[in-house]
Structure formats: structure tokens, C-alpha cells
Amino acid sequence: MTTSRSEAARSSRQPPTIVPDRDCPLCPRLAAFREANRAREPSWHNAPVPPFGDIKARLLIVGLAPGMQGANRTGRPFTGDYAGDLLYATLIEYGFARGTYQARPDDGLKLVDCRIANAVHCVPPQNKPLPIEISTCRQFLVANLATMPNLRAIVALGRIAHDSVLKPLNLKASQAPFGHGAVHQAGAFRLYDSYHCSRYNTNTGVLTPDMFRSVFAKVKADLD
């Protein structure tokens, strides 16, 4: 992963920030949407969603952004919506999680050698972040990558997550085109692509459970 001289100087003075502040103002549209959600649903998380899992893990899963009824409500990535049902069941199957997923952050589920983060940390309107919001929030994803000392494998869930990971890995899009099941080498790291495990993708047959499991079977075999 590449780091500019100014970024290196800052990191030598203080640890990198891996999650935006609760009232992060960097993306005005997302901040306004967040405030509206807080007014409407004051008991929900309604804030940037932090990563889930051990920073010493070898596997990082990168999603798109918190879902309105999922992580934006519960405060844990992929928790409370359909995408989490498929993701966590698959992680348990391949030994990257243990416990019982019950779609709530206090269900006791633990990740094993695995961490989950998003390309964009705040819920966007209609689940569609703008390019400027993706670019602005990338600094926190970069910090997550930089602070994982044992990182070896990254699973990108969807094209936006894939594209967000390319820059910190110093990969060009032409060198690592997105495709379900594709594996890209970047020095000591391997980037694995998967279609996002959204209800839309699974309902339309773009992604089947077997297709999704095949990605994590490959990751497991490579890490073992």
C-alpha cells in the first residue's frame, strides 16, 4: 500500500483514524440525511458505522455502505438486513465466524481471523453514495488497511468496494478488472471479488449462495 509523505508524517504523530466522528461533516448530503434519520428514529445508531472484528485478522471484507434498516439501525456492519443473513451464514460455514447470528449487535457472534468494514461509513439516500462521497470516505478505509498488521486477503463485495480498494493497493483498474470470483495479486495481498450479497442480487439470480460460498472457500483454502 502506498502512502504520501504528508500522510506518513501525520501517521508518525498519531494513529490513523479508522472511523469518522459520530457527527462527521465531510459529506454534507450524508450528514443532512443522518440528521433527518436521527429526528425520525432517535433510538437507531444513525452514525458512521465502525468496522467489526479483530484488527489483527488476516481477512478484511469490504462492503458498500450501511443499509438503512441494517447497520444504520444496529451499528454493526451487515446486521439487521438480508445481506447479513447470507454473509454471516457463509462466514460461520467457513470458520470466519462463530456463534449464532441473530441480526442484532448483542447476539454474541464473533468473527474469527476476519474483519468487516465499508467503503462508505454512513448510510446514503436510496443506498447510493455519490462518487465524491466514496472518494471522501476512502481515507478511513485506507486507515483500516494500514492498521491491520496481518492482513493478507481482502474480499470486495461489489464493484464500488472493489474500486475503493484498488487505490490503497496501488492497483490500476486495467490491471484488476472487477468480476465475480476474480482474484488479483497486489504484493503480499490478494483481492477477491464477489457480487454484493444484497437481496436484489440474490432474488434476480445475479448471485446464488453457491457462488458466494465459492469465494470464501477459495479465501479459506489460500489462507490455510
Short mmCIF file of C-alpha atoms in Angstrom, two decimals:
data_model
loop_
_atom_site.label_atom_id
_atom_site.label_comp_id
_atom_site.label_asym_id
_atom_site.label_seq_id
_atom_site.Cartn_x
_atom_site.Cartn_y
_atom_site.Cartn_z
CA MET A 1 0.00 0.00 0.00
CA THR A 2 1.32 3.44 -0.90
CA THR A 3 1.33 6.44 1.42
CA SER A 4 2.25 10.04 0.61
CA ARG A 5 4.99 11.84 2.54
CA SER A 6 2.46 14.12 4.27
CA GLU A 7 0.29 11.12 5.19
CA ALA A 8 3.34 9.34 6.61
CA ALA A 9 4.26 12.41 8.68
CA ARG A 10 0.77 12.57 10.14
CA SER A 11 0.72 8.85 10.90
CA SER A 12 4.04 9.14 12.77
CA ARG A 13 2.46 11.68 15.11
CA GLN A 14 -0.83 9.95 15.81
CA PRO A 15 -2.66 6.72 14.96
CA PRO A 16 -4.77 6.96 11.80
CA THR A 17 -8.50 7.50 12.27
CA ILE A 18 -10.28 4.35 11.12
CA VAL A 19 -13.86 5.56 11.56
CA PRO A 20 -15.37 9.03 11.08
CA ASP A 21 -16.57 11.03 14.06
CA ARG A 22 -20.20 10.48 15.04
CA ASP A 23 -21.06 13.91 13.62
CA CYS A 24 -18.64 13.77 10.69
CA PRO A 25 -19.33 16.79 8.42
CA LEU A 26 -17.21 15.73 5.43
CA CYS A 27 -20.14 14.72 3.19
CA PRO A 28 -22.88 17.37 3.55
CA ARG A 29 -25.57 15.28 1.84
CA LEU A 30 -24.91 12.28 4.09
CA ALA A 31 -24.70 14.48 7.19
CA ALA A 32 -28.11 16.02 6.39
CA PHE A 33 -29.60 12.58 5.76
CA ARG A 34 -28.13 11.36 9.05
CA GLU A 35 -29.71 14.24 10.97
CA ALA A 36 -33.10 13.58 9.37
CA ASN A 37 -32.84 9.92 10.33
CA ARG A 38 -31.97 10.84 13.92
CA ALA A 39 -35.05 13.01 14.15
CA ARG A 40 -37.25 10.27 12.72
CA GLU A 41 -35.68 7.28 14.54
CA PRO A 42 -33.85 8.55 17.64
CA SER A 43 -33.25 5.04 19.01
CA TRP A 44 -31.26 3.92 15.94
CA HIS A 45 -27.47 4.12 15.57
CA ASN A 46 -27.70 6.83 12.85
CA ALA A 47 -23.95 7.49 12.72
CA PRO A 48 -20.88 6.26 10.86
CA VAL A 49 -20.65 2.51 11.36
CA PRO A 50 -17.30 1.27 12.73
CA PRO A 51 -15.57 -1.88 11.48
CA PHE A 52 -16.43 -5.19 13.11
CA GLY A 53 -13.79 -7.76 14.04
CA ASP A 54 -10.20 -8.09 15.19
CA ILE A 55 -7.70 -5.61 13.78
CA LYS A 56 -5.17 -8.49 13.77
CA ALA A 57 -7.27 -10.54 11.35
CA ARG A 58 -5.81 -11.74 8.05
CA LEU A 59 -9.10 -11.25 6.16
CA LEU A 60 -10.88 -7.94 5.56
CA ILE A 61 -14.31 -7.88 3.93
CA VAL A 62 -15.25 -4.54 2.35
CA GLY A 63 -18.88 -3.70 1.72
CA LEU A 64 -20.51 -0.69 0.11
CA ALA A 65 -22.27 1.31 2.85
CA PRO A 66 -24.58 0.74 5.84
CA GLY A 67 -28.12 -0.27 4.95
CA MET A 68 -30.92 1.87 6.31
CA GLN A 69 -32.65 -0.96 8.19
CA GLY A 70 -29.40 -2.82 8.78
CA ALA A 71 -26.16 -1.32 10.05
CA ASN A 72 -27.54 2.23 10.19
CA ARG A 73 -30.10 0.95 12.67
CA THR A 74 -27.98 -1.55 14.62
CA GLY A 75 -24.49 -0.03 14.43
CA ARG A 76 -22.78 -3.25 13.24
CA PRO A 77 -21.90 -3.98 9.60
CA PHE A 78 -24.39 -6.21 7.75
CA THR A 79 -26.53 -6.65 10.85
CA GLY A 80 -30.29 -6.44 10.56
CA ASP A 81 -30.83 -6.83 6.82
CA TYR A 82 -30.91 -9.64 4.27
CA ALA A 83 -27.30 -9.20 3.16
CA GLY A 84 -26.18 -10.07 6.67
CA ASP A 85 -28.18 -13.30 6.67
CA LEU A 86 -26.18 -14.66 3.74
CA LEU A 87 -22.84 -13.11 4.72
CA TYR A 88 -22.74 -14.31 8.32
CA ALA A 89 -24.08 -17.78 7.49
CA THR A 90 -21.26 -18.12 4.97
CA LEU A 91 -18.63 -16.84 7.39
CA ILE A 92 -19.77 -19.33 10.02
CA GLU A 93 -19.69 -22.15 7.45
CA TYR A 94 -16.07 -21.45 6.54
CA GLY A 95 -14.80 -20.79 10.05
CA PHE A 96 -14.52 -17.00 9.80
CA ALA A 97 -17.19 -16.53 12.49
CA ARG A 98 -18.58 -18.48 15.40
CA GLY A 99 -21.81 -18.27 17.34
CA THR A 100 -25.34 -17.65 16.17
CA TYR A 101 -26.24 -14.68 14.02
CA GLN A 102 -29.50 -13.16 15.30
CA ALA A 103 -29.44 -9.87 13.37
CA ARG A 104 -28.63 -7.75 16.41
CA PRO A 105 -25.26 -6.48 17.70
CA ASP A 106 -25.59 -8.20 21.09
CA ASP A 107 -26.17 -11.69 19.63
CA GLY A 108 -22.69 -12.80 20.74
CA LEU A 109 -21.47 -13.55 17.21
CA LYS A 110 -17.67 -13.38 16.97
CA LEU A 111 -15.56 -13.04 13.85
CA VAL A 112 -12.54 -15.34 13.56
CA ASP A 113 -9.46 -14.03 11.73
CA CYS A 114 -11.85 -11.70 9.92
CA ARG A 115 -12.85 -8.03 9.96
CA ILE A 116 -15.63 -6.19 8.12
CA ALA A 117 -15.64 -2.55 7.00
CA ASN A 118 -17.44 -0.43 4.41
CA ALA A 119 -16.25 1.79 1.60
CA VAL A 120 -18.67 4.45 2.85
CA HIS A 121 -19.36 4.62 6.58
CA CYS A 122 -22.69 6.50 6.60
CA VAL A 123 -25.99 5.36 5.10
CA PRO A 124 -26.66 7.14 1.80
CA PRO A 125 -30.10 8.04 0.42
CA GLN A 126 -31.51 5.13 -1.63
CA ASN A 127 -28.35 3.16 -0.74
CA LYS A 128 -26.47 5.04 -3.47
CA PRO A 129 -23.41 7.06 -2.40
CA LEU A 130 -22.15 9.69 -4.80
CA PRO A 131 -18.65 9.39 -6.30
CA ILE A 132 -17.43 12.35 -4.23
CA GLU A 133 -18.72 10.67 -1.04
CA ILE A 134 -16.95 7.42 -1.92
CA SER A 135 -13.74 9.34 -2.56
CA THR A 136 -14.04 11.42 0.62
CA CYS A 137 -14.65 8.41 2.86
CA ARG A 138 -11.82 6.35 1.34
CA GLN A 139 -9.33 7.82 3.82
CA PHE A 140 -10.93 5.77 6.61
CA LEU A 141 -10.79 2.57 4.57
CA VAL A 142 -7.13 3.29 3.81
CA ALA A 143 -6.50 3.73 7.54
CA ASN A 144 -8.18 0.39 8.26
CA LEU A 145 -5.96 -1.35 5.74
CA ALA A 146 -2.84 0.33 7.13
CA THR A 147 -3.58 -0.62 10.73
CA MET A 148 -4.15 -4.35 10.10
CA PRO A 149 -0.66 -5.85 10.64
CA ASN A 150 -1.53 -9.38 9.49
CA LEU A 151 -3.76 -8.51 6.54
CA ARG A 152 -3.38 -10.92 3.62
CA ALA A 153 -6.81 -11.22 1.95
CA ILE A 154 -9.48 -8.68 1.04
CA VAL A 155 -12.94 -9.62 -0.21
CA ALA A 156 -14.65 -6.78 -2.08
CA LEU A 157 -18.44 -7.07 -2.12
CA GLY A 158 -19.43 -5.33 -5.33
CA ARG A 159 -17.75 -3.05 -7.83
CA ILE A 160 -17.71 0.07 -5.65
CA ALA A 161 -15.95 -1.77 -2.83
CA HIS A 162 -13.54 -3.23 -5.39
CA ASP A 163 -12.75 0.18 -6.87
CA SER A 164 -12.28 1.71 -3.40
CA VAL A 165 -9.66 -0.89 -2.53
CA LEU A 166 -7.64 -0.54 -5.74
CA LYS A 167 -6.01 2.80 -4.91
CA PRO A 168 -4.56 1.86 -1.49
CA LEU A 169 -3.32 -1.40 -3.02
CA ASN A 170 -1.65 0.61 -5.82
CA LEU A 171 -3.58 -1.29 -8.49
CA LYS A 172 -4.97 0.20 -11.68
CA ALA A 173 -8.46 -0.73 -12.83
CA SER A 174 -6.98 -2.12 -16.04
CA GLN A 175 -4.73 -4.41 -14.01
CA ALA A 176 -7.52 -5.71 -11.79
CA PRO A 177 -10.94 -5.58 -13.51
CA PHE A 178 -13.90 -6.44 -11.30
CA GLY A 179 -15.52 -9.81 -11.82
CA HIS A 180 -17.24 -12.25 -9.52
CA GLY A 181 -14.74 -14.88 -8.43
CA ALA A 182 -11.75 -12.94 -9.76
CA VAL A 183 -8.57 -12.90 -7.67
CA HIS A 184 -5.98 -10.13 -8.01
CA GLN A 185 -2.49 -10.13 -6.52
CA ALA A 186 -1.10 -6.89 -5.06
CA GLY A 187 2.24 -7.59 -3.45
CA ALA A 188 1.59 -9.55 -0.27
CA PHE A 189 -2.18 -9.03 -0.59
CA ARG A 190 -4.85 -10.84 -2.57
CA LEU A 191 -8.06 -9.12 -3.58
CA TYR A 192 -11.07 -11.39 -4.11
CA ASP A 193 -14.13 -10.08 -5.94
CA SER A 194 -17.74 -11.03 -5.26
CA TYR A 195 -21.06 -9.65 -6.32
CA HIS A 196 -22.67 -7.93 -3.35
CA CYS A 197 -24.84 -10.22 -1.23
CA SER A 198 -27.85 -7.91 -1.47
CA ARG A 199 -31.42 -9.16 -1.66
CA TYR A 200 -31.69 -7.71 -5.17
CA ASN A 201 -28.71 -9.70 -6.45
CA THR A 202 -29.86 -12.94 -4.88
CA ASN A 203 -33.52 -12.52 -5.90
CA THR A 204 -32.55 -11.87 -9.51
CA GLY A 205 -30.07 -14.74 -9.64
CA VAL A 206 -27.08 -12.49 -10.20
CA LEU A 207 -25.61 -14.09 -7.08
CA THR A 208 -26.51 -17.53 -5.76
CA PRO A 209 -25.49 -18.85 -2.32
CA ASP A 210 -23.19 -21.35 -4.02
CA MET A 211 -21.49 -18.57 -5.98
CA PHE A 212 -20.98 -16.64 -2.77
CA ARG A 213 -19.68 -19.66 -0.87
CA SER A 214 -17.18 -20.38 -3.62
CA VAL A 215 -15.43 -17.05 -2.97
CA PHE A 216 -14.94 -17.78 0.71
CA ALA A 217 -13.97 -21.38 0.04
CA LYS A 218 -11.13 -20.00 -2.10
CA VAL A 219 -10.11 -17.49 0.58
CA LYS A 220 -10.11 -20.20 3.23
CA ALA A 221 -8.01 -22.55 1.11
CA ASP A 222 -5.48 -19.83 0.31
CA LEU A 223 -5.12 -18.68 3.94
CA ASP A 224 -4.77 -22.25 5.19
#
